[in-house]
Amino acid sequence: MSLNPADLLDVRSLLTEEEAMVQDTVARFTDEKVLPIIGDCFDQGRFPAELIPEIASLGLLGATLPEEYGGAGMSAVQYGLICQELERGDSGLRSFASVQSSLCMYPIYAYGNEAQKQQWLPRMAAGEVIGCFGLTEAHGGSDPANMKTHARQDGGDWVINGSKMWITNGNLAQIAIVWAQTDDGIQGFIVPTDTPGFSAQEIHKKMSLRASVTSALFLDTVRIPDSHRLPNVKGLRGPLGCLTQARYGITWGPIGAAIACYLETLAYCKERQLFGRPLAATQSAQMKLADMARRITLAQLLVLQLGRLKDAGKMVPQQVSLAKWNNCRMAIDIARECRDLLGGAGITTEHSPIRHALNLESVITYEGTETVHELVIGREITGINAF
Ligand code: TGC
Ligand code: FAD
């Protein structure tokens, strides 16, 4: 019996029946709805918003939240598989789902009061309200503690001034989760995007995540009532807690992108005749393909253990850093290598590797750059903060 080239250790057999079912459902959606259009979306710089209703109806938004808030009560491993299968289509689709689920619904669920949860979560799970997450500012995303955006209390209201940069879903969103300095530390606010003084400006000329909306947010004397403040967290641990959730999903997502590139290139190498034999018959092509299979297998084992730890309530942020660093690096290396094996054909979006490679330039940068995650691990093992 020959092995599955994209799962040499049969990691799939370690999944429960429910987990395998979620993977199959999202895989079908990606194959039938995403892959036929995504190359054109990337070329046109267009996020396929028409897919939102089906993404929502499949239960992929806020999937891990309880059903009373519109979630599907899924496990961390199931959420990871959703990210993996979406990103097999395109990082932009996974980004959309990550931001909605982990960066917008999660903080309302974890730090919001009951009224806020009831007001927003069911409609966000249904895809009727889209969120964006404003943490990064133009002067230094790696160091969010240095944010300049400020919220000042004025009677029963808050007045927010500042700006945010590189915000996924910014021009799609009806609400923004905005993190701002206050006299009492960093706090989070739910800002409806039609509030006077709030504006979003889409960022163009991107060569990465072209099938995703990325924006700058501007807050000019934005006045919101105290009922829009997330009451149950203060300090940097608020946004960083959201990042742990999103980064967890991003440890799984790039495996999907890597598998897409690898399988397409494997098939191409078997077909492509050079010097009278298939390219796949050359030692150097085989070594490259074997190395991809090895790295994908290790990444699959890494995230499954991470997911099991998360489901057991034992996962810590440093473990997420290790996996985000490893799996983004694995995927971008594979995407670039696949582009090379495709030769000239690899430079167009007729084949997926260049699209995935360009997308992964963002994925390896956002949610903590590769260096940030290396330094998190460095700090953990040496006990010395080198930031
Ligand atoms: P540090 O002193 O380490 O921590 C401050 C407080 O936060 C707590 N904490 C965490 N809590 C939960 N999860 C984590 N990962 C946490 N890391 C730290 C920590 O316990 C502490 O709490 P307390 O209560 O004791 O005060 O903070 P630091 O200033 O040393 O952190 C340094 C550093 C570099 C690790 C941090 O600033 C960092 O992670 N920087 C990177 C910023 C980043 O990742 N930005 C991402 C923006 S969002 C985005 O990119 C979305 S893209 C989405 C998409 O399209 O898919
Ligand atoms: P910088 O922080 O300026 O880093 C520049 C370089 O310096 C990097 O190589 C970095 O690794 C290195 N560096 C930083 N600190 C150190 C150090 N101490 N030692 C050594 N090297 C260091 N943010 C949001 O808040 N919400 C979003 O929805 C969102 N979506 C995004 C979507 C896209 C497509 C992109 C590209 C970014 C998005 N971001 C978002 C922002 C993202 O999180 C930041 O780009 C990222 O955190 C890095 O910040 P920066 O771009 O300011 O780079």
Short mmCIF file of C-alpha atoms and ligand atoms in Angstrom, two decimals:
data_model
loop_
_atom_site.label_atom_id
_atom_site.label_comp_id
_atom_site.label_asym_id
_atom_site.label_seq_id
_atom_site.Cartn_x
_atom_site.Cartn_y
_atom_site.Cartn_z
CA MET A 1 0.00 0.00 0.00
CA SER A 2 1.50 3.37 -0.96
CA LEU A 3 1.52 6.24 1.50
CA ASN A 4 -0.40 9.50 1.12
CA PRO A 5 2.30 11.93 -0.16
CA ALA A 6 0.76 14.79 1.85
CA ASP A 7 0.50 12.74 5.07
CA LEU A 8 3.36 10.26 5.19
CA LEU A 9 2.84 9.39 8.88
CA ASP A 10 -0.95 9.07 8.58
CA VAL A 11 -1.49 11.92 11.06
CA ARG A 12 -5.07 11.96 9.81
CA SER A 13 -5.64 8.65 11.67
CA LEU A 14 -4.97 10.50 14.94
CA LEU A 15 -8.06 12.67 14.37
CA THR A 16 -11.43 11.80 15.88
CA GLU A 17 -14.35 11.14 13.56
CA GLU A 18 -15.75 14.64 14.31
CA GLU A 19 -12.40 16.29 13.58
CA ALA A 20 -12.04 14.41 10.28
CA MET A 21 -15.58 15.42 9.33
CA VAL A 22 -14.84 19.11 9.88
CA GLN A 23 -11.70 18.82 7.79
CA ASP A 24 -13.59 17.11 4.95
CA THR A 25 -16.39 19.70 5.00
CA VAL A 26 -14.03 22.67 4.78
CA ALA A 27 -11.86 20.87 2.22
CA ARG A 28 -14.93 20.43 0.00
CA PHE A 29 -15.80 24.11 0.35
CA THR A 30 -12.24 25.08 -0.62
CA ASP A 31 -12.17 22.72 -3.59
CA GLU A 32 -15.59 23.68 -4.92
CA LYS A 33 -15.92 27.37 -4.05
CA VAL A 34 -12.48 28.85 -3.41
CA LEU A 35 -10.05 27.22 -5.84
CA PRO A 36 -12.07 27.99 -9.00
CA ILE A 37 -12.03 31.76 -8.33
CA ILE A 38 -9.10 32.57 -6.07
CA GLY A 39 -6.41 33.05 -8.72
CA ASP A 40 -8.56 35.70 -10.41
CA CYS A 41 -9.38 37.33 -7.05
CA PHE A 42 -5.66 37.60 -6.31
CA ASP A 43 -4.96 39.04 -9.76
CA GLN A 44 -7.77 41.58 -9.38
CA GLY A 45 -6.90 42.44 -5.76
CA ARG A 46 -10.40 41.44 -4.67
CA PHE A 47 -11.56 39.72 -1.48
CA PRO A 48 -14.34 37.24 -2.40
CA ALA A 49 -16.96 38.67 -0.04
CA GLU A 50 -19.63 36.63 -1.81
CA LEU A 51 -18.30 33.58 0.08
CA ILE A 52 -19.06 35.05 3.53
CA PRO A 53 -22.63 33.65 3.83
CA GLU A 54 -21.45 30.10 3.10
CA ILE A 55 -18.43 30.43 5.40
CA ALA A 56 -20.88 31.48 8.12
CA SER A 57 -23.44 28.80 7.37
CA LEU A 58 -20.72 26.14 7.63
CA GLY A 59 -20.13 27.38 11.20
CA LEU A 60 -16.60 28.60 10.52
CA LEU A 61 -16.96 31.99 12.27
CA GLY A 62 -16.49 31.81 16.03
CA ALA A 63 -16.46 28.02 15.62
CA THR A 64 -15.10 27.33 19.12
CA LEU A 65 -17.58 29.56 20.96
CA PRO A 66 -20.61 28.04 22.69
CA GLU A 67 -23.82 27.60 20.71
CA GLU A 68 -25.68 30.13 22.89
CA TYR A 69 -23.56 32.85 21.24
CA GLY A 70 -23.91 31.46 17.71
CA GLY A 71 -20.72 29.37 17.85
CA ALA A 72 -20.41 25.69 17.02
CA GLY A 73 -18.70 24.55 20.24
CA MET A 74 -15.82 23.10 18.23
CA SER A 75 -12.50 21.97 19.69
CA ALA A 76 -9.17 23.71 19.14
CA VAL A 77 -8.10 20.90 16.81
CA GLN A 78 -11.25 21.36 14.74
CA TYR A 79 -10.59 25.12 14.57
CA GLY A 80 -7.02 24.38 13.44
CA LEU A 81 -8.26 22.11 10.67
CA ILE A 82 -10.62 24.86 9.49
CA CYS A 83 -7.66 27.23 9.23
CA GLN A 84 -5.57 24.63 7.41
CA GLU A 85 -8.22 23.89 4.80
CA LEU A 86 -9.10 27.56 4.24
CA GLU A 87 -5.45 28.46 3.78
CA ARG A 88 -5.05 25.57 1.30
CA GLY A 89 -7.28 27.86 -0.76
CA ASP A 90 -5.68 31.18 0.12
CA SER A 91 -4.19 32.90 3.19
CA GLY A 92 -6.69 35.73 2.62
CA LEU A 93 -9.64 33.46 3.37
CA ARG A 94 -7.99 32.13 6.52
CA SER A 95 -7.07 35.69 7.53
CA PHE A 96 -10.70 36.76 7.20
CA ALA A 97 -11.84 33.88 9.42
CA SER A 98 -8.98 34.34 11.92
CA VAL A 99 -9.71 38.01 12.42
CA GLN A 100 -13.45 37.53 12.75
CA SER A 101 -13.17 34.53 15.10
CA SER A 102 -10.01 34.97 17.14
CA LEU A 103 -9.41 38.71 17.12
CA CYS A 104 -12.96 40.08 17.23
CA MET A 105 -15.41 37.47 18.55
CA TYR A 106 -12.90 36.09 21.07
CA PRO A 107 -12.26 39.41 22.89
CA ILE A 108 -15.99 40.12 23.08
CA TYR A 109 -16.52 36.60 24.46
CA ALA A 110 -13.53 36.65 26.84
CA TYR A 111 -13.49 40.30 27.96
CA GLY A 112 -17.02 41.54 27.23
CA ASN A 113 -20.10 41.65 29.46
CA GLU A 114 -23.24 39.62 28.81
CA ALA A 115 -25.02 42.47 26.98
CA GLN A 116 -22.07 42.91 24.59
CA LYS A 117 -21.92 39.17 23.91
CA GLN A 118 -25.65 39.01 23.15
CA GLN A 119 -25.53 42.16 21.04
CA TRP A 120 -22.66 41.15 18.76
CA LEU A 121 -21.66 37.48 18.80
CA PRO A 122 -24.67 35.76 17.15
CA ARG A 123 -24.69 38.28 14.29
CA MET A 124 -20.93 37.94 13.88
CA ALA A 125 -21.23 34.13 13.74
CA ALA A 126 -23.90 34.58 11.05
CA GLY A 127 -21.55 36.81 9.03
CA GLU A 128 -24.00 39.73 9.30
CA VAL A 129 -21.54 41.85 11.30
CA ILE A 130 -17.88 41.76 10.29
CA GLY A 131 -15.14 42.86 12.66
CA CYS A 132 -11.60 44.15 12.40
CA PHE A 133 -8.90 44.32 15.07
CA GLY A 134 -6.92 47.52 15.51
CA LEU A 135 -3.72 47.02 17.47
CA THR A 136 -0.80 47.85 15.14
CA GLU A 137 0.26 51.45 14.60
CA ALA A 138 2.48 52.78 11.82
CA HIS A 139 5.45 53.56 14.08
CA GLY A 140 6.08 49.98 15.22
CA GLY A 141 3.84 46.93 15.14
CA SER A 142 6.25 44.65 17.01
CA ASP A 143 6.09 46.89 20.06
CA PRO A 144 2.37 47.45 20.69
CA ALA A 145 3.04 48.61 24.26
CA ASN A 146 4.24 51.86 22.65
CA MET A 147 0.86 52.64 21.06
CA LYS A 148 -0.14 56.30 20.74
CA THR A 149 -3.88 55.85 20.22
CA HIS A 150 -5.52 57.26 23.33
CA ALA A 151 -8.96 57.05 24.90
CA ARG A 152 -10.00 59.76 27.37
CA GLN A 153 -12.99 59.40 29.66
CA ASP A 154 -15.50 62.24 29.34
CA GLY A 155 -18.45 61.77 31.66
CA GLY A 156 -20.12 58.51 30.63
CA ASP A 157 -18.35 58.50 27.27
CA TRP A 158 -14.89 57.79 25.90
CA VAL A 159 -13.21 59.97 23.29
CA ILE A 160 -10.68 58.13 21.14
CA ASN A 161 -7.96 59.69 18.98
CA GLY A 162 -5.30 57.93 16.96
CA SER A 163 -4.70 55.68 13.98
CA LYS A 164 -4.05 52.04 13.21
CA MET A 165 -2.16 50.50 10.30
CA TRP A 166 -2.31 47.25 8.31
CA ILE A 167 -5.76 46.26 9.55
CA THR A 168 -7.31 43.16 7.95
CA ASN A 169 -11.02 43.55 7.09
CA GLY A 170 -10.78 47.29 7.86
CA ASN A 171 -12.99 48.42 4.97
CA LEU A 172 -15.33 45.44 5.28
CA ALA A 173 -16.06 45.83 8.96
CA GLN A 174 -19.12 47.11 10.81
CA ILE A 175 -17.20 47.09 14.11
CA ALA A 176 -13.57 47.61 15.04
CA ILE A 177 -11.99 46.26 18.21
CA VAL A 178 -9.72 49.20 18.98
CA TRP A 179 -6.95 49.01 21.58
CA ALA A 180 -6.02 52.35 23.14
CA GLN A 181 -3.97 53.79 25.97
CA THR A 182 -6.04 55.18 28.84
CA ASP A 183 -5.14 56.72 32.17
CA ASP A 184 -5.72 53.21 33.52
CA GLY A 185 -3.59 51.24 31.02
CA ILE A 186 -4.40 49.77 27.61
CA GLN A 187 -8.11 49.01 27.14
CA GLY A 188 -10.24 47.59 24.33
CA PHE A 189 -13.28 49.28 22.76
CA ILE A 190 -15.97 48.07 20.38
CA VAL A 191 -16.21 50.91 17.86
CA PRO A 192 -19.02 50.77 15.26
CA THR A 193 -17.38 51.87 12.04
CA ASP A 194 -20.20 54.32 11.27
CA THR A 195 -19.37 56.35 14.40
CA PRO A 196 -18.59 59.98 13.44
CA GLY A 197 -14.84 60.56 13.32
CA PHE A 198 -14.02 56.95 12.37
CA SER A 199 -12.71 56.24 8.88
CA ALA A 200 -10.98 53.37 7.09
CA GLN A 201 -8.76 53.72 4.06
CA GLU A 202 -7.89 50.65 2.02
CA ILE A 203 -4.20 50.00 1.39
CA HIS A 204 -3.42 49.37 -2.28
CA LYS A 205 -0.30 48.33 -4.23
CA LYS A 206 -0.01 45.18 -2.07
CA MET A 207 1.94 42.28 -3.61
CA SER A 208 0.81 39.96 -0.80
CA LEU A 209 -2.63 38.96 0.49
CA ARG A 210 -4.18 40.55 -2.55
CA ALA A 211 -7.41 38.59 -1.98
CA SER A 212 -7.81 40.23 1.43
CA VAL A 213 -8.84 43.70 2.54
CA THR A 214 -6.08 45.57 4.41
CA SER A 215 -6.70 49.10 5.70
CA ALA A 216 -5.52 52.01 7.76
CA LEU A 217 -7.97 53.18 10.45
CA PHE A 218 -8.29 56.78 11.59
CA LEU A 219 -10.01 57.84 14.81
CA ASP A 220 -10.58 61.57 15.07
CA THR A 221 -12.40 62.47 18.29
CA VAL A 222 -14.49 59.29 18.12
CA ARG A 223 -17.02 59.40 20.98
CA ILE A 224 -18.51 56.16 22.25
CA PRO A 225 -20.39 55.30 25.46
CA ASP A 226 -18.75 53.34 28.28
CA SER A 227 -21.00 50.41 27.37
CA HIS A 228 -18.71 49.89 24.33
CA ARG A 229 -15.60 49.36 26.49
CA LEU A 230 -14.56 45.75 27.08
CA PRO A 231 -14.79 45.76 30.88
CA ASN A 232 -12.98 42.57 31.84
CA VAL A 233 -9.38 43.20 30.84
CA LYS A 234 -6.76 45.91 31.24
CA GLY A 235 -3.17 46.08 30.00
CA LEU A 236 -1.27 44.54 27.10
CA ARG A 237 -2.40 41.08 28.15
CA GLY A 238 -5.80 41.96 26.62
CA PRO A 239 -4.68 42.20 22.97
CA LEU A 240 -1.87 39.66 23.47
CA GLY A 241 -4.45 37.15 24.75
CA CYS A 242 -6.36 37.57 21.47
CA LEU A 243 -3.13 37.16 19.52
CA THR A 244 -2.50 33.81 21.20
CA GLN A 245 -5.84 32.57 19.86
CA ALA A 246 -5.19 33.87 16.33
CA ARG A 247 -1.57 32.75 16.26
CA TYR A 248 -2.72 29.28 17.25
CA GLY A 249 -4.89 29.18 14.08
CA ILE A 250 -1.96 30.48 12.05
CA THR A 251 0.18 27.55 13.19
CA TRP A 252 -2.23 25.31 11.23
CA GLY A 253 -3.06 27.54 8.25
CA PRO A 254 0.31 27.58 6.44
CA ILE A 255 0.32 23.77 6.39
CA GLY A 256 -2.60 24.06 3.98
CA ALA A 257 -0.72 26.53 1.78
CA ALA A 258 2.36 24.27 1.82
CA ILE A 259 0.34 21.16 0.89
CA ALA A 260 -1.31 23.02 -2.00
CA CYS A 261 2.07 24.06 -3.42
CA TYR A 262 3.71 20.69 -2.83
CA LEU A 263 0.96 18.55 -4.40
CA GLU A 264 0.70 20.80 -7.44
CA THR A 265 4.47 20.73 -7.91
CA LEU A 266 4.73 16.98 -7.35
CA ALA A 267 2.21 16.38 -10.14
CA TYR A 268 4.01 18.87 -12.39
CA CYS A 269 7.40 17.23 -11.81
CA LYS A 270 6.01 13.84 -12.79
CA GLU A 271 4.63 15.24 -16.05
CA ARG A 272 7.38 17.65 -17.06
CA GLN A 273 9.82 15.99 -19.48
CA LEU A 274 13.34 17.41 -19.46
CA PHE A 275 16.46 15.77 -20.91
CA GLY A 276 14.33 12.82 -21.95
CA ARG A 277 12.90 11.95 -18.55
CA PRO A 278 10.40 13.34 -16.07
CA LEU A 279 11.76 16.10 -13.88
CA ALA A 280 10.66 13.92 -10.94
CA ALA A 281 13.24 11.32 -12.04
CA THR A 282 16.13 13.67 -11.22
CA GLN A 283 17.78 13.29 -7.85
CA SER A 284 17.70 16.99 -7.04
CA ALA A 285 13.93 17.28 -7.68
CA GLN A 286 13.27 14.18 -5.59
CA MET A 287 15.41 15.49 -2.74
CA LYS A 288 13.51 18.79 -2.78
CA LEU A 289 10.12 17.05 -2.86
CA ALA A 290 11.16 14.60 -0.13
CA ASP A 291 12.33 17.48 2.03
CA MET A 292 8.94 19.19 1.58
CA ALA A 293 7.14 16.00 2.60
CA ARG A 294 9.37 15.71 5.68
CA ARG A 295 8.78 19.30 6.76
CA ILE A 296 5.01 19.09 6.19
CA THR A 297 4.85 15.90 8.25
CA LEU A 298 6.73 17.49 11.16
CA ALA A 299 4.49 20.57 11.01
CA GLN A 300 1.37 18.37 11.11
CA LEU A 301 2.62 16.56 14.22
CA LEU A 302 3.58 19.85 15.85
CA VAL A 303 0.14 21.43 15.49
CA LEU A 304 -1.74 18.32 16.50
CA GLN A 305 0.16 18.17 19.80
CA LEU A 306 -0.34 21.94 20.21
CA GLY A 307 -4.07 21.52 19.61
CA ARG A 308 -4.30 18.63 22.06
CA LEU A 309 -2.55 20.80 24.67
CA LYS A 310 -4.97 23.65 23.94
CA ASP A 311 -7.99 21.39 24.22
CA ALA A 312 -6.62 20.14 27.56
CA GLY A 313 -6.23 23.75 28.76
CA LYS A 314 -2.44 23.32 28.99
CA MET A 315 -1.14 25.34 26.02
CA VAL A 316 1.07 28.37 26.81
CA PRO A 317 1.91 31.28 24.44
CA GLN A 318 5.57 30.27 24.08
CA GLN A 319 4.47 26.97 22.52
CA VAL A 320 2.35 28.91 20.04
CA SER A 321 5.38 31.06 19.16
CA LEU A 322 7.45 27.94 18.47
CA ALA A 323 4.81 26.52 16.13
CA LYS A 324 4.00 29.82 14.37
CA TRP A 325 7.70 30.39 13.68
CA ASN A 326 8.32 26.82 12.49
CA ASN A 327 5.25 26.44 10.32
CA CYS A 328 5.40 29.84 8.61
CA ARG A 329 9.07 29.25 7.82
CA MET A 330 8.28 25.72 6.57
CA ALA A 331 5.49 26.97 4.31
CA ILE A 332 7.28 29.96 2.79
CA ASP A 333 10.38 27.86 2.05
CA ILE A 334 8.24 25.20 0.36
CA ALA A 335 6.23 27.74 -1.65
CA ARG A 336 9.42 29.39 -2.94
CA GLU A 337 11.03 26.02 -3.75
CA CYS A 338 7.88 24.95 -5.62
CA ARG A 339 7.90 28.16 -7.61
CA ASP A 340 11.45 27.32 -8.67
CA LEU A 341 10.59 23.74 -9.70
CA LEU A 342 7.81 25.08 -11.93
CA GLY A 343 10.36 27.17 -13.83
CA GLY A 344 8.88 29.97 -15.92
CA ALA A 345 5.40 28.53 -15.43
CA GLY A 346 5.85 29.26 -11.74
CA ILE A 347 5.80 33.02 -12.17
CA THR A 348 2.12 33.30 -13.08
CA THR A 349 -0.92 32.77 -10.90
CA GLU A 350 -2.02 29.93 -13.23
CA HIS A 351 -0.13 27.90 -10.64
CA SER A 352 -0.60 28.50 -6.91
CA PRO A 353 2.98 28.56 -5.49
CA ILE A 354 3.80 32.17 -6.32
CA ARG A 355 0.45 33.32 -4.89
CA HIS A 356 1.02 31.33 -1.71
CA ALA A 357 4.66 32.45 -1.46
CA LEU A 358 3.65 36.10 -1.75
CA ASN A 359 0.83 35.64 0.78
CA LEU A 360 3.18 33.93 3.21
CA GLU A 361 5.38 37.05 3.22
CA SER A 362 2.52 38.61 5.22
CA VAL A 363 1.77 35.53 7.28
CA ILE A 364 5.38 35.29 8.47
CA THR A 365 5.20 39.02 9.39
CA TYR A 366 1.81 39.53 10.99
CA GLU A 367 0.76 38.17 14.37
CA GLY A 368 4.38 38.61 15.49
CA THR A 369 7.24 38.54 13.00
CA GLU A 370 9.48 35.49 12.78
CA THR A 371 12.09 37.40 14.81
CA VAL A 372 9.57 38.24 17.53
CA HIS A 373 8.72 34.55 17.93
CA GLU A 374 12.39 33.53 17.91
CA LEU A 375 13.02 36.07 20.67
CA VAL A 376 10.03 34.77 22.67
CA ILE A 377 11.64 31.31 22.58
CA GLY A 378 15.07 32.83 23.30
CA ARG A 379 13.64 34.58 26.35
CA GLU A 380 11.97 31.37 27.51
CA ILE A 381 15.09 29.22 27.34
CA THR A 382 17.65 31.79 28.57
CA GLY A 383 15.52 33.77 30.97
CA ILE A 384 16.89 36.97 29.35
CA ASN A 385 14.62 39.48 27.57
CA ALA A 386 16.40 40.48 24.32
CA PHE A 387 13.62 42.57 22.76
P1 TGC B 1 5.21 41.01 28.15
O1 TGC B 1 5.83 41.75 29.28
O2 TGC B 1 5.76 39.72 27.67
O3 TGC B 1 3.64 40.78 28.48
C1 TGC B 1 2.78 41.82 28.85
C2 TGC B 1 1.55 41.17 29.44
O4 TGC B 1 0.92 40.34 28.43
C3 TGC B 1 0.95 38.97 28.84
N1 TGC B 1 1.28 38.19 27.65
C4 TGC B 1 0.42 37.42 26.99
N2 TGC B 1 -0.82 37.08 27.27
C5 TGC B 1 -1.44 36.25 26.41
N3 TGC B 1 -0.86 35.79 25.30
C6 TGC B 1 0.40 36.14 24.98
N4 TGC B 1 0.97 35.69 23.85
C7 TGC B 1 1.11 36.97 25.85
N5 TGC B 1 2.36 37.49 25.85
C8 TGC B 1 2.45 38.23 26.95
C9 TGC B 1 2.01 38.87 29.89
O5 TGC B 1 1.75 37.80 30.78
C10 TGC B 1 1.85 40.21 30.56
O6 TGC B 1 0.70 40.17 31.37
P2 TGC B 1 0.65 40.93 32.81
O7 TGC B 1 -0.71 40.67 33.31
O8 TGC B 1 1.74 40.28 33.61
O9 TGC B 1 0.94 42.36 32.50
O10 TGC B 1 5.12 42.00 26.98
P3 TGC B 1 6.28 42.47 26.15
O11 TGC B 1 6.09 43.94 25.97
O12 TGC B 1 7.60 41.98 26.65
O13 TGC B 1 5.96 41.69 24.79
C11 TGC B 1 6.87 41.76 23.85
C12 TGC B 1 6.33 41.09 22.58
C13 TGC B 1 7.29 41.47 21.49
C14 TGC B 1 6.33 39.58 22.75
C15 TGC B 1 4.89 41.55 22.25
O14 TGC B 1 4.84 42.94 22.26
C16 TGC B 1 4.46 41.01 20.90
O15 TGC B 1 3.94 39.90 20.81
N6 TGC B 1 4.64 41.80 19.80
C17 TGC B 1 4.14 41.44 18.49
C18 TGC B 1 2.87 42.18 18.21
C19 TGC B 1 1.95 41.43 17.30
O16 TGC B 1 1.98 40.22 17.17
N7 TGC B 1 1.04 42.14 16.67
C20 TGC B 1 0.02 41.52 15.87
C21 TGC B 1 -1.06 42.49 15.52
S1 TGC B 1 -2.56 41.72 15.01
C22 TGC B 1 -2.24 41.07 13.53
O17 TGC B 1 -1.16 41.04 13.04
C23 TGC B 1 -3.43 40.46 12.86
S2 TGC B 1 -3.11 39.74 11.34
C24 TGC B 1 -4.50 38.78 11.28
C25 TGC B 1 -4.76 38.15 9.98
O18 TGC B 1 -4.99 38.87 8.96
O19 TGC B 1 -4.82 36.88 9.98
P1 FAD B 2 8.25 46.37 12.70
O1 FAD B 2 7.77 46.09 14.06
O2 FAD B 2 8.73 47.73 12.36
O3 FAD B 2 9.43 45.33 12.38
C1 FAD B 2 10.39 45.56 11.34
C2 FAD B 2 11.51 44.53 11.44
O4 FAD B 2 12.16 44.67 12.70
C3 FAD B 2 11.00 43.09 11.39
O5 FAD B 2 11.89 42.30 10.65
C4 FAD B 2 11.03 42.66 12.84
O6 FAD B 2 11.17 41.26 13.00
C5 FAD B 2 12.25 43.40 13.34
N1 FAD B 2 12.25 43.62 14.80
C6 FAD B 2 11.29 44.17 15.54
N2 FAD B 2 11.64 44.22 16.83
C7 FAD B 2 12.86 43.67 16.90
C8 FAD B 2 13.76 43.41 17.98
N3 FAD B 2 13.50 43.73 19.25
N4 FAD B 2 14.94 42.82 17.68
C9 FAD B 2 15.25 42.49 16.40
N5 FAD B 2 14.44 42.71 15.36
C10 FAD B 2 13.27 43.29 15.61
N6 FAD B 2 -2.18 44.39 12.75
C11 FAD B 2 -3.35 44.53 13.45
O7 FAD B 2 -3.35 45.10 14.53
N7 FAD B 2 -4.52 44.05 12.96
C12 FAD B 2 -4.60 43.41 11.77
O8 FAD B 2 -5.68 42.96 11.36
C13 FAD B 2 -3.41 43.27 10.99
N8 FAD B 2 -3.44 42.69 9.77
C14 FAD B 2 -2.32 42.70 8.98
C15 FAD B 2 -2.41 42.28 7.65
C16 FAD B 2 -1.29 42.32 6.83
C17 FAD B 2 -1.40 41.90 5.40
C18 FAD B 2 -0.04 42.75 7.36
C19 FAD B 2 1.18 42.77 6.49
C20 FAD B 2 0.05 43.16 8.66
C21 FAD B 2 -1.08 43.16 9.49
N9 FAD B 2 -1.04 43.67 10.79
C22 FAD B 2 -2.20 43.79 11.53
C23 FAD B 2 0.18 44.27 11.30
C24 FAD B 2 1.26 43.26 11.71
O9 FAD B 2 0.92 42.66 12.93
C25 FAD B 2 2.58 44.01 11.78
O10 FAD B 2 2.97 44.26 10.45
C26 FAD B 2 3.65 43.21 12.50
O11 FAD B 2 3.33 43.07 13.87
C27 FAD B 2 5.04 43.86 12.38
O12 FAD B 2 4.98 45.22 12.68
P2 FAD B 2 5.63 46.30 11.66
O13 FAD B 2 5.05 46.01 10.32
O14 FAD B 2 5.43 47.63 12.22
O15 FAD B 2 7.15 45.91 11.62
#
